[in-house]
Coordinates of C-alpha atoms and ligand atoms in Angstrom, one line a residue:
X1 CA -8.9 -14.3 4.1
X2 CA -6.2 -16.7 3.7
X3 CA -2.5 -16.7 5.3
X4 CA -1.0 -15.3 2.1
X5 CA -3.1 -12.5 1.8
X6 CA -2.6 -11.7 5.3
X7 CA 0.9 -11.8 4.8
X8 CA 0.6 -9.3 1.8
X9 CA -1.4 -6.9 3.9
X10 CA 0.8 -7.0 6.9
X11 CA 3.9 -6.3 4.5
X12 CA 2.0 -3.5 2.7
X13 CA 1.1 -1.9 6.0
X14 CA 4.7 -1.6 6.7
X15 CA 5.5 0.3 3.7
X16 CA 5.5 4.0 4.1
X17 CA 3.5 5.3 1.0
X18 CA 5.1 9.0 1.5
X19 CA 8.7 7.4 0.6
X20 CA 8.0 5.2 -2.1
X21 CA 10.9 5.0 -5.0
X22 CA 9.8 6.8 -8.0
X23 CA 11.7 4.5 -10.4
X24 CA 12.1 0.8 -9.6
X25 CA 14.5 -1.1 -11.8
X26 CA 14.7 -5.1 -11.8
X27 CA 17.2 -7.4 -13.5
X28 CA 15.0 -10.4 -13.7
X29 CA 17.5 -13.2 -13.0
X30 CA 17.4 -17.1 -12.1
X31 CA 14.6 -18.3 -14.6
X32 CA 17.0 -21.2 -15.8
X33 CA 17.9 -22.4 -12.1
X34 CA 14.3 -22.2 -11.2
X35 CA 13.6 -24.5 -14.1
X36 CA 16.5 -27.1 -13.2
X37 CA 15.5 -27.2 -9.7
X38 CA 12.2 -28.6 -11.0
X39 CA 13.8 -30.8 -14.0
X40 CA 12.2 -28.5 -16.1
X41 CA 13.6 -27.1 -19.4
X42 CA 15.1 -23.3 -19.0
X43 CA 12.0 -22.2 -20.9
X44 CA 9.6 -23.3 -18.3
X45 CA 11.6 -20.8 -16.1
X46 CA 11.1 -18.0 -18.7
X47 CA 7.4 -18.9 -19.0
X48 CA 6.8 -18.6 -15.5
X49 CA 9.2 -15.4 -15.3
X50 CA 6.2 -13.8 -17.6
X51 CA 3.9 -14.6 -15.0
X52 CA 5.9 -12.5 -12.5
X53 CA 6.2 -9.7 -15.3
X54 CA 2.3 -9.5 -15.2
X55 CA 2.1 -9.4 -11.4
X56 CA 5.0 -7.0 -10.8
X57 CA 3.7 -4.6 -13.3
X58 CA 0.4 -4.6 -11.5
X59 CA 1.7 -4.2 -8.0
X60 CA 3.8 -1.7 -8.9
X61 CA 1.0 0.2 -10.6
X62 CA -1.3 -0.3 -7.8
X63 CA 1.0 1.0 -5.1
X64 CA 1.6 4.3 -7.2
X65 CA 5.1 3.9 -8.4
X66 CA 5.4 5.7 -11.9
X67 CA 8.3 4.0 -13.2
X68 CA 9.4 0.3 -13.7
X69 CA 12.2 -0.8 -15.7
X70 CA 12.4 -4.5 -16.5
X71 CA 15.8 -6.1 -17.9
X72 CA 14.1 -8.7 -20.5
X73 CA 17.1 -9.1 -23.0
X74 CA 20.8 -8.0 -23.1
X75 CA 22.9 -7.4 -25.7
X76 CA 25.1 -10.5 -24.3
X77 CA 21.9 -12.6 -24.5
X78 CA 22.5 -13.2 -28.2
X79 CA 25.1 -15.7 -27.2
X80 CA 22.6 -17.9 -25.8
X81 CA 21.5 -20.9 -27.8
X82 CA 19.1 -20.0 -30.6
X83 CA 16.1 -22.1 -29.5
X84 CA 16.4 -20.4 -26.1
X85 CA 16.5 -16.6 -28.0
X86 CA 13.5 -17.9 -30.1
X87 CA 11.6 -19.0 -27.2
X88 CA 12.1 -15.5 -25.2
X89 CA 11.0 -13.6 -28.5
X90 CA 7.9 -15.9 -28.5
X91 CA 7.3 -14.9 -25.0
X92 CA 7.5 -11.4 -25.5
X93 CA 5.1 -11.4 -28.5
X94 CA 2.6 -13.4 -26.4
X95 CA 2.9 -11.0 -23.5
X96 CA 2.4 -8.0 -25.6
X97 CA -0.5 -9.6 -27.6
X98 CA -2.1 -10.9 -24.2
X99 CA -1.3 -7.9 -22.0
X100 CA -1.3 -4.7 -24.3
X101 CA -5.3 -3.9 -24.0
X102 CA -5.0 -4.2 -20.1
X103 CA -2.0 -2.1 -19.9
X104 CA -3.3 0.5 -22.2
X105 CA -6.8 0.4 -20.3
X106 CA -4.6 0.8 -16.9
X107 CA -3.1 4.0 -18.4
X108 CA 0.8 2.5 -18.6
X109 CA 3.0 3.6 -21.3
X110 CA 5.4 1.0 -22.8
X111 CA 9.0 2.4 -23.6
X112 CA 11.8 0.4 -25.1
X113 CA 15.4 0.6 -23.9
X114 CA 17.7 -0.6 -26.4
X115 CA 18.1 -1.3 -30.3
X116 CA 15.1 -2.6 -31.7
X117 CA 16.7 -2.9 -35.1
X118 CA 18.3 -6.3 -34.4
X119 CA 15.1 -7.9 -33.2
X120 CA 13.4 -10.4 -35.4
X121 CA 10.4 -8.9 -37.6
X122 CA 7.6 -10.4 -35.3
X123 CA 8.6 -9.1 -32.0
X124 CA 9.8 -5.6 -33.5
X125 CA 6.4 -5.2 -35.2
X126 CA 4.6 -5.9 -31.7
X127 CA 6.8 -3.8 -29.9
X128 CA 6.3 -0.9 -32.0
X129 CA 2.5 -1.4 -32.0
X130 CA 2.6 -1.5 -28.2
X131 CA 4.8 1.5 -27.9
X132 CA 2.7 3.4 -30.3
X133 CA -0.6 2.4 -28.6
X134 CA 0.3 3.5 -25.3
X135 CA 2.4 6.5 -26.2
X136 CA 0.1 9.0 -24.5
X137 CA -0.5 7.0 -21.5
X138 CA 0.4 8.9 -18.1
X139 CA -0.2 6.8 -15.0
X140 CA 2.8 4.6 -15.3
X141 CA 5.8 4.2 -17.6
X142 CA 6.9 0.7 -18.0
X143 CA 10.5 0.2 -19.7
X144 CA 11.6 -2.8 -21.1
X145 CA 14.9 -3.1 -21.7
X146 CA 15.4 -5.2 -24.8
X147 CA 18.7 -5.8 -26.8
X148 CA 20.0 -3.6 -24.2
X149 CA 23.4 -2.6 -23.1
X150 CA 24.4 0.1 -20.6
X151 CA 27.7 0.8 -22.4
X152 CA 25.9 0.6 -25.7
X153 CA 23.6 3.3 -24.5
X154 CA 26.2 5.7 -23.3
X155 CA 28.3 5.3 -26.6
X156 CA 25.3 5.8 -28.6
X157 CA 24.3 9.0 -26.7
X158 CA 27.8 10.2 -27.2
X159 CA 27.3 9.8 -31.1
X160 CA 24.2 11.6 -30.8
X161 CA 25.6 14.5 -28.8
X162 CA 28.6 14.9 -30.9
X163 CA 26.3 15.2 -33.8
X164 CA 24.5 17.9 -32.3
X165 CA 27.4 19.8 -31.5
X166 CA 28.7 19.6 -34.9
X167 CA 25.4 20.5 -36.4
X168 CA 25.7 23.7 -33.9
X169 CA 22.8 22.6 -31.9
X170 CA 24.4 22.4 -28.6
X171 CA 27.7 24.2 -27.6
X172 CA 30.6 22.1 -25.9
X173 CA 30.2 24.3 -22.9
X174 CA 26.5 23.3 -22.5
X175 CA 27.1 19.7 -21.6
X176 CA 26.8 18.7 -18.5
X177 CA 25.5 15.6 -16.6
X178 CA 22.0 16.6 -16.5
X179 CA 21.9 17.5 -20.4
X180 CA 23.7 14.0 -21.1
X181 CA 20.7 12.3 -19.8
X182 CA 18.7 13.7 -22.5
X183 CA 20.9 11.3 -24.9
X184 CA 19.7 8.1 -22.9
X185 CA 17.1 5.7 -23.6
X186 CA 15.4 6.9 -20.1
X187 CA 15.3 10.4 -21.5
X188 CA 12.8 12.6 -19.1
X189 CA 12.6 10.0 -16.7
X190 CA 13.9 10.0 -13.1
X191 CA 17.0 7.8 -12.2
X192 CA 16.0 4.5 -10.4
X193 CA 15.7 4.8 -6.8
X194 CA 15.6 1.3 -6.3
X195 CA 17.6 -1.7 -8.4
X196 CA 16.6 -5.0 -7.4
X197 CA 18.4 -8.3 -8.6
X198 CA 16.7 -11.4 -7.6
X199 CA 18.6 -15.0 -7.8
X200 CA 21.2 -14.2 -5.6
X201 CA 24.0 -12.6 -7.9
X202 CA 25.4 -9.7 -6.9
X203 CA 26.4 -7.8 -10.1
X204 CA 25.1 -5.0 -12.5
X205 CA 25.7 -7.2 -15.8
X206 CA 25.8 -3.8 -17.8
X207 CA 22.3 -2.4 -16.8
X208 CA 21.6 1.1 -16.6
X209 CA 25.1 2.2 -16.0
X210 CA 24.9 6.0 -16.2
X211 CA 21.6 6.3 -14.4
X212 CA 22.6 4.0 -11.2
X213 CA 25.3 6.4 -9.8
X214 CA 23.1 7.0 -6.5
X215 CA 20.4 4.2 -6.8
X216 CA 20.0 1.9 -3.8
X217 CA 20.5 -2.1 -4.3
X218 CA 18.6 -4.9 -2.9
X219 CA 19.9 -8.4 -3.9
X220 CA 17.4 -11.3 -2.8
X221 CA 18.1 -14.7 -3.2
X222 CA 14.8 -15.9 -4.6
X223 CA 14.5 -16.7 -8.3
X224 CA 12.5 -14.5 -10.6
X225 CA 10.0 -16.8 -11.3
X226 CA 9.2 -16.9 -7.5
X227 CA 9.5 -13.0 -7.0
X228 CA 5.9 -12.1 -6.1
X229 CA 4.2 -9.0 -4.9
X230 CA 5.3 -10.3 -1.3
X231 CA 9.2 -9.9 -2.3
X232 CA 8.4 -6.9 -4.1
X233 CA 7.0 -5.2 -0.8
X234 CA 10.0 -6.7 1.2
X235 CA 12.3 -5.1 -1.3
X236 CA 10.6 -1.8 -0.9
X237 CA 10.8 -2.0 2.9
X238 CA 14.4 -2.8 2.7
X239 CA 14.7 0.2 0.5
X240 CA 13.1 2.4 3.1
X241 CA 15.2 1.4 5.8
X242 CA 18.3 2.8 4.1
X243 CA 19.6 6.5 4.6
X244 CA 20.2 7.9 1.4
X245 CA 22.9 10.4 1.3
X246 CA 23.9 11.1 -2.2
X247 CA 27.7 11.7 -1.2
X248 CA 26.7 14.3 1.5
X249 CA 26.4 13.5 5.1
X250 CA 22.6 13.2 5.3
X251 CA 21.8 15.9 7.4
Ligands
LIG301 C1 17.5 -14.2 -16.8 O1 17.3 -15.3 -16.2 C2 16.5 -14.1 -17.5 C3 16.2 -13.6 -18.8 C4 17.5 -13.5 -19.7 C5 15.0 -13.3 -19.5 C6 14.1 -12.6 -18.9 C7 13.0 -12.6 -19.7 C8 11.5 -12.8 -19.2 C9 11.3 -13.2 -17.9 C10 10.6 -13.1 -20.3 C11 10.2 -12.0 -21.4 C12 10.1 -10.7 -20.9 C13 9.1 -9.8 -20.8 C14 9.0 -8.6 -20.4 C15 7.8 -10.4 -21.5 P1 18.4 -16.9 -16.6 O2 17.8 -17.7 -17.5 O3 19.7 -16.2 -16.7 O4 18.6 -17.6 -15.4 P2 19.7 -18.6 -15.0 O5 20.8 -17.4 -14.4 O6 19.1 -19.0 -13.9 O7 20.3 -19.1 -15.9

């Protein structure tokens, strides 16, 4: 066995399989800086980033974690140069075309968090196809946040909630924190236990604002294109060293 495989096995052995996070969310950051460091165009960073998407989806599924959310494109990302947006959309289409069969075979259900209507036609079609194809799969849910913003999600949920109250589908007194979760894109899913942000940045960037109330955060300096299975395992080990108290005293 090579050293790399030994390292991965050693890390895997340190993970307590009885205390895994049920839901991991990742802000895939640092593609641009990864490319810049190598004197490559930013899109080369995104391309390598897709390789880590494939690797991490597989690793998360293999270890038995049922929910993974990846932040692929935020509502603010429309402010990037057109060529970069086009390149990201193209990578998304390629990813879905190449990986859909494997994901489906592996019983992965693809959900989209975000408003798909603003996406260009081609990625929109591929995304709908992936969602439709995998809708009955149950081993793992892969949420791809696309044209996603946490504040947008909350406002969107509030609007639907108001409509339901106006149409007497629910009563004002029925509204509580649990009921409101049904109005979010993550309906019927547990909140993330662990949120990982690579690339050294330590902010939330409008990601899952309602859902992260008691999430554990792991920030790491590696750029997303370098976020291998080893890095995933290290983040899970770090998560397992935390004492989660959910506002109580943890006894
Ligand atoms: C942030 O890095 C990354 C993004 C805005 C895009 C993430 C998208 C992918 C990895 C590819 C498409 C996704 C899927 C699911 C196939 P950055 O560009 O902000 O990096 P920087 O902060 O170093 O500039």
